[in-house]
Amino acid sequence: MAEIFPFKYSESFPDRTLARIPEKLKINGRSDSKLLLILRLLSGSIILEHKSSSEKITQKSNYFSADLKAYSQYWDSKFPKLIAEEYTAQQLSTFLESTNPTNRKFYNNILSELSYFFYYQNKGVHSTAFVFLYRALEHVSYAFPLIYVSKANDFSKTYRFLKDLMSGDKSAGELGFFKSFIKTIYESDSIYESSVDFHMLLETESEQSKMFNLLESLCKENMIADSTDKPRILSIKYPEVGSLLITIRNRFFHFMNGGARNIESSTIGDIDLLFSLVNNNFLYWLSTILLAVVSHNALDFESTKSRIA
């Protein structure tokens, strides 16, 4: 029996945008590139429908931007420039068409996890949305070793690094390889030295302090950036955002023992409120890494075309 994908997708662009963009960047609901659907989903330019409930969600938040501001009708001119300043919608269309037959299961899984994230976030069930966000991170991490090798210049160091990874070296911790990957792709990019701000958007200072103190207690000192403004903003260094994500997973869903401070549900009036404060920033962070991967592959595709020509 054929598996039935739980979501379907439809176009959200206005007619004036559809008149400009290449056909392969439009959503037809039949033969769409999975990577295109992921990019449209994360950039806030798609309508998704959960098939079994018939619930439709117009996703308008752009997770490739820290302020989540969408490109709306200017997507075709603004999104390609995230890949390169002179990159065009037509180049993106050609690249996506070339990748459509490859890694379908991988992109299918990512698309499903992200779609469930938006489905539960739209319902206000932010704790469940977090589960699917973390699952998306685990899926994406499978591709990181190959991406790391493709971008490394020192093959001897790469060999030693991958040898340690494959032999089960845990000395660097759960995120050791992941952090090395981030450092590699952002080596000459200012984003590596930046931070992600978690705003305590709550009504009273007492509520802000409670949530701020809880999240701060989950952080090691070297994770917190100087731009932190207690109790309103907890600023986490960009390479350390994944550490906070995994720590929250461990301390709430796995309930770690051995002296580690867990997140006690008995002390929080609404656990979904806690996850509502962190989920968007976590997805923004993950989206920027995915964008770096896509950009690298897209530009490499252009370079290969030029050499062949």
Tab-separated table of N, CA and C in Angstrom, residues 3-97:
chain	number	residue	atom	x	y	z
A	3	GLU	N	2.245	4.876	0.734
A	3	GLU	CA	2.143	5.762	1.883
A	3	GLU	C	1.479	7.062	1.456
A	4	ILE	N	0.624	7.585	2.336
A	4	ILE	CA	-0.080	8.833	2.051
A	4	ILE	C	0.566	9.951	2.850
A	5	PHE	N	1.124	10.944	2.167
A	5	PHE	CA	1.750	12.063	2.845
A	5	PHE	C	0.673	12.861	3.573
A	6	PRO	N	0.922	13.271	4.832
A	6	PRO	CA	-0.138	13.862	5.662
A	6	PRO	C	-0.546	15.284	5.306
A	7	PHE	N	0.202	15.961	4.436
A	7	PHE	CA	-0.114	17.348	4.104
A	7	PHE	C	-0.164	17.534	2.593
A	8	LYS	N	-0.879	18.566	2.193
A	8	LYS	CA	-0.800	19.003	0.808
A	8	LYS	C	-0.606	20.524	0.807
A	9	TYR	N	-0.141	21.048	-0.333
A	9	TYR	CA	0.313	22.426	-0.379
A	9	TYR	C	-0.291	23.137	-1.579
A	10	SER	N	-0.532	24.425	-1.418
A	10	SER	CA	-1.088	25.203	-2.514
A	10	SER	C	-0.455	26.589	-2.543
A	11	GLU	N	-0.697	27.272	-3.649
A	11	GLU	CA	-0.054	28.554	-3.928
A	11	GLU	C	-0.619	29.677	-3.051
A	12	SER	N	0.261	30.580	-2.629
A	12	SER	CA	-0.182	31.735	-1.845
A	12	SER	C	0.226	33.052	-2.491
A	13	PHE	N	1.018	32.988	-3.576
A	13	PHE	CA	1.447	34.213	-4.223
A	13	PHE	C	0.289	34.888	-4.945
A	14	PRO	N	0.274	36.221	-4.966
A	14	PRO	CA	-0.737	36.930	-5.773
A	14	PRO	C	-0.443	36.761	-7.251
A	15	ASP	N	-1.431	37.057	-8.078
A	15	ASP	CA	-1.309	36.850	-9.527
A	15	ASP	C	-0.134	37.615	-10.127
A	16	ARG	N	0.140	38.829	-9.615
A	16	ARG	CA	1.223	39.628	-10.204
A	16	ARG	C	2.590	38.974	-9.964
A	17	THR	N	2.727	38.254	-8.853
A	17	THR	CA	3.972	37.534	-8.600
A	17	THR	C	4.042	36.287	-9.465
A	18	LEU	N	2.939	35.566	-9.555
A	18	LEU	CA	2.902	34.350	-10.369
A	18	LEU	C	3.200	34.641	-11.835
A	19	ALA	N	2.840	35.835	-12.282
A	19	ALA	CA	3.086	36.201	-13.679
A	19	ALA	C	4.576	36.388	-13.953
A	20	ARG	N	5.365	36.646	-12.897
A	20	ARG	CA	6.790	36.920	-13.078
A	20	ARG	C	7.677	35.696	-12.906
A	21	ILE	N	7.303	34.776	-12.028
A	21	ILE	CA	8.244	33.734	-11.627
A	21	ILE	C	8.235	32.537	-12.581
A	22	PRO	N	9.337	31.820	-12.664
A	22	PRO	CA	9.390	30.612	-13.511
A	22	PRO	C	8.387	29.566	-13.040
A	23	GLU	N	7.936	28.740	-13.956
A	23	GLU	CA	6.922	27.736	-13.652
A	23	GLU	C	7.361	26.796	-12.540
A	24	LYS	N	8.648	26.445	-12.514
A	24	LYS	CA	9.143	25.470	-11.543
A	24	LYS	C	9.212	26.028	-10.122
A	25	LEU	N	9.002	27.330	-9.949
A	25	LEU	CA	8.952	27.920	-8.605
A	25	LEU	C	7.514	28.077	-8.117
A	26	LYS	N	6.562	27.716	-8.965
A	26	LYS	CA	5.150	27.755	-8.586
A	26	LYS	C	4.739	26.418	-7.977
A	27	ILE	N	3.726	26.440	-7.144
A	27	ILE	CA	3.232	25.217	-6.509
A	27	ILE	C	2.012	24.732	-7.273
A	28	ASN	N	2.113	23.515	-7.814
A	28	ASN	CA	0.977	22.979	-8.573
A	28	ASN	C	0.251	21.857	-7.835
A	29	GLY	N	0.850	21.388	-6.711
A	29	GLY	CA	0.195	20.357	-5.917
A	29	GLY	C	0.345	18.954	-6.458
A	30	ARG	N	1.154	18.784	-7.508
A	30	ARG	CA	1.291	17.455	-8.111
A	30	ARG	C	2.756	17.008	-8.158
A	31	SER	N	3.586	17.771	-8.836
A	31	SER	CA	4.974	17.345	-9.033
A	31	SER	C	5.970	18.355	-8.465
A	32	ASP	N	5.589	19.000	-7.376
A	32	ASP	CA	6.445	20.039	-6.797
A	32	ASP	C	7.728	19.452	-6.223
A	33	SER	N	8.821	20.157	-6.420
A	33	SER	CA	10.078	19.793	-5.778
A	33	SER	C	9.909	19.882	-4.267
A	34	LYS	N	10.340	18.834	-3.549
A	34	LYS	CA	10.225	18.844	-2.090
A	34	LYS	C	11.077	19.956	-1.486
A	35	LEU	N	12.244	20.184	-2.081
A	35	LEU	CA	13.095	21.257	-1.579
A	35	LEU	C	12.440	22.610	-1.803
A	36	LEU	N	11.776	22.789	-2.938
A	36	LEU	CA	11.030	24.030	-3.166
A	36	LEU	C	9.970	24.217	-2.086
A	37	LEU	N	9.216	23.172	-1.777
A	37	LEU	CA	8.163	23.282	-0.754
A	37	LEU	C	8.762	23.654	0.598
A	38	ILE	N	9.926	23.105	0.919
A	38	ILE	CA	10.584	23.437	2.190
A	38	ILE	C	10.982	24.908	2.205
A	39	LEU	N	11.567	25.384	1.110
A	39	LEU	CA	11.993	26.780	1.041
A	39	LEU	C	10.800	27.728	1.070
A	40	ARG	N	9.749	27.367	0.381
A	40	ARG	CA	8.540	28.201	0.398
A	40	ARG	C	7.893	28.181	1.777
A	41	LEU	N	7.911	27.018	2.422
A	41	LEU	CA	7.333	26.887	3.758
A	41	LEU	C	8.088	27.748	4.765
A	42	LEU	N	9.411	27.655	4.750
A	42	LEU	CA	10.222	28.388	5.729
A	42	LEU	C	10.288	29.883	5.435
A	43	SER	N	10.068	30.261	4.185
A	43	SER	CA	10.119	31.686	3.844
A	43	SER	C	8.753	32.357	3.920
A	44	GLY	N	7.742	31.636	4.378
A	44	GLY	CA	6.427	32.240	4.609
A	44	GLY	C	5.669	32.545	3.340
A	45	SER	N	5.639	31.593	2.420
A	45	SER	CA	4.987	31.846	1.132
A	45	SER	C	4.284	30.593	0.627
A	46	ILE	N	3.381	30.053	1.467
A	46	ILE	CA	2.718	28.809	1.093
A	46	ILE	C	1.453	28.617	1.933
A	47	ILE	N	0.544	27.835	1.408
A	47	ILE	CA	-0.629	27.384	2.173
A	47	ILE	C	-0.497	25.875	2.337
A	48	LEU	N	-0.527	25.410	3.590
A	48	LEU	CA	-0.481	23.966	3.802
A	48	LEU	C	-1.796	23.499	4.409
A	49	GLU	N	-2.161	22.278	4.084
A	49	GLU	CA	-3.406	21.691	4.584
A	49	GLU	C	-3.121	20.324	5.169
A	50	HIS	N	-3.555	20.129	6.413
A	50	HIS	CA	-3.455	18.833	7.062
A	50	HIS	C	-4.615	17.981	6.548
A	51	LYS	N	-4.302	16.918	5.842
A	51	LYS	CA	-5.326	16.185	5.102
A	51	LYS	C	-6.408	15.595	5.998
A	52	SER	N	-6.021	14.953	7.093
A	52	SER	CA	-7.029	14.245	7.893
A	52	SER	C	-7.976	15.182	8.621
A	53	SER	N	-7.513	16.405	8.934
A	53	SER	CA	-8.383	17.364	9.634
A	53	SER	C	-8.946	18.428	8.709
A	54	SER	N	-8.410	18.501	7.476
A	54	SER	CA	-8.782	19.524	6.486
A	54	SER	C	-8.472	20.942	6.962
A	55	GLU	N	-7.607	21.061	7.964
A	55	GLU	CA	-7.233	22.383	8.475
A	55	GLU	C	-6.186	23.007	7.563
A	56	LYS	N	-6.448	24.246	7.121
A	56	LYS	CA	-5.534	24.973	6.260
A	56	LYS	C	-4.806	26.056	7.046
A	57	ILE	N	-3.527	26.222	6.737
A	57	ILE	CA	-2.706	27.216	7.414
A	57	ILE	C	-1.969	28.019	6.341
A	58	THR	N	-2.136	29.327	6.375
A	58	THR	CA	-1.361	30.197	5.504
A	58	THR	C	-0.109	30.609	6.259
A	59	GLN	N	1.028	30.070	5.831
A	59	GLN	CA	2.287	30.303	6.534
A	59	GLN	C	2.922	31.574	5.981
A	60	LYS	N	2.964	32.644	6.790
A	60	LYS	CA	3.442	33.947	6.325
A	60	LYS	C	4.733	34.398	7.000
A	61	SER	N	5.235	33.645	7.960
A	61	SER	CA	6.456	34.052	8.672
A	61	SER	C	7.687	33.566	7.921
A	62	ASN	N	8.666	34.453	7.795
A	62	ASN	CA	9.886	34.146	7.052
A	62	ASN	C	10.999	33.784	8.033
A	63	TYR	N	11.305	32.503	8.130
A	63	TYR	CA	12.293	32.034	9.096
A	63	TYR	C	13.731	32.151	8.592
A	64	PHE	N	13.909	32.760	7.439
A	64	PHE	CA	15.256	33.083	6.983
A	64	PHE	C	15.656	34.486	7.426
A	65	SER	N	14.766	35.158	8.133
A	65	SER	CA	15.025	36.495	8.657
A	65	SER	C	14.741	36.505	10.156
A	66	ALA	N	15.610	37.141	10.934
A	66	ALA	CA	15.464	37.134	12.386
A	66	ALA	C	14.155	37.769	12.842
A	67	ASP	N	13.641	38.732	12.071
A	67	ASP	CA	12.384	39.384	12.455
A	67	ASP	C	11.160	38.672	11.884
A	68	LEU	N	11.393	37.584	11.142
A	68	LEU	CA	10.339	36.748	10.551
A	68	LEU	C	9.482	37.500	9.528
A	69	LYS	N	9.972	38.623	9.046
A	69	LYS	CA	9.200	39.435	8.099
A	69	LYS	C	9.223	38.791	6.719
A	70	ALA	N	8.042	38.574	6.157
A	70	ALA	CA	7.916	37.881	4.872
A	70	ALA	C	8.232	38.805	3.702
A	71	TYR	N	8.552	38.191	2.548
A	71	TYR	CA	8.830	38.949	1.328
A	71	TYR	C	7.569	39.201	0.517
A	72	SER	N	6.488	38.498	0.850
A	72	SER	CA	5.187	38.582	0.168
A	72	SER	C	5.359	38.597	-1.353
A	73	GLN	N	4.835	39.628	-2.041
A	73	GLN	CA	4.846	39.586	-3.510
A	73	GLN	C	6.229	39.796	-4.112
A	74	TYR	N	7.222	40.133	-3.278
A	74	TYR	CA	8.583	40.359	-3.792
A	74	TYR	C	9.494	39.154	-3.562
A	75	TRP	N	8.930	38.017	-3.243
A	75	TRP	CA	9.717	36.807	-2.959
A	75	TRP	C	10.675	36.479	-4.094
A	76	ASP	N	10.214	36.599	-5.336
A	76	ASP	CA	11.021	36.186	-6.486
A	76	ASP	C	12.276	37.032	-6.672
A	77	SER	N	12.278	38.251	-6.157
A	77	SER	CA	13.471	39.095	-6.270
A	77	SER	C	14.305	39.072	-4.992
A	78	LYS	N	13.671	38.898	-3.832
A	78	LYS	CA	14.397	38.981	-2.568
A	78	LYS	C	14.961	37.645	-2.092
A	79	PHE	N	14.201	36.568	-2.227
A	79	PHE	CA	14.707	35.291	-1.722
A	79	PHE	C	15.973	34.831	-2.441
A	80	PRO	N	16.047	34.867	-3.774
A	80	PRO	CA	17.273	34.410	-4.441
A	80	PRO	C	18.531	35.148	-3.983
A	81	LYS	N	18.393	36.395	-3.542
A	81	LYS	CA	19.559	37.165	-3.101
A	81	LYS	C	20.113	36.653	-1.773
A	82	LEU	N	19.380	35.812	-1.082
A	82	LEU	CA	19.929	35.169	0.106
A	82	LEU	C	21.008	34.157	-0.277
A	83	ILE	N	20.917	33.647	-1.488
A	83	ILE	CA	21.908	32.686	-1.978
A	83	ILE	C	23.148	33.415	-2.475
A	84	ALA	N	22.955	34.469	-3.252
A	84	ALA	CA	24.047	35.324	-3.721
A	84	ALA	C	23.424	36.604	-4.267
A	85	GLU	N	24.173	37.692	-4.189
A	85	GLU	CA	23.635	39.007	-4.547
A	85	GLU	C	23.100	39.050	-5.973
A	86	GLU	N	23.791	38.386	-6.899
A	86	GLU	CA	23.383	38.421	-8.309
A	86	GLU	C	22.575	37.184	-8.711
A	87	TYR	N	22.243	36.344	-7.771
A	87	TYR	CA	21.509	35.111	-8.070
A	87	TYR	C	20.066	35.452	-8.419
A	88	THR	N	19.488	34.697	-9.377
A	88	THR	CA	18.151	35.028	-9.875
A	88	THR	C	17.148	33.908	-9.619
A	89	ALA	N	15.883	34.265	-9.768
A	89	ALA	CA	14.815	33.278	-9.619
A	89	ALA	C	14.931	32.186	-10.682
A	90	GLN	N	15.366	32.556	-11.882
A	90	GLN	CA	15.516	31.561	-12.937
A	90	GLN	C	16.630	30.571	-12.608
A	91	GLN	N	17.722	31.046	-12.021
A	91	GLN	CA	18.802	30.150	-11.612
A	91	GLN	C	18.326	29.199	-10.516
A	92	LEU	N	17.550	29.730	-9.565
A	92	LEU	CA	17.004	28.893	-8.500
A	92	LEU	C	16.083	27.829	-9.071
A	93	SER	N	15.269	28.212	-10.033
A	93	SER	CA	14.347	27.267	-10.673
A	93	SER	C	15.112	26.128	-11.341
A	94	THR	N	16.170	26.457	-12.060
A	94	THR	CA	16.972	25.442	-12.754
A	94	THR	C	17.652	24.512	-11.754
A	95	PHE	N	18.184	25.098	-10.680
A	95	PHE	CA	18.843	24.297	-9.638
A	95	PHE	C	17.859	23.323	-8.989
A	96	LEU	N	16.680	23.811	-8.615
A	96	LEU	CA	15.688	22.959	-7.958
A	96	LEU	C	15.200	21.855	-8.886
A	97	GLU	N	15.080	22.165	-10.157
A	97	GLU	CA	14.672	21.137	-11.120
A	97	GLU	C	15.732	20.044	-11.214
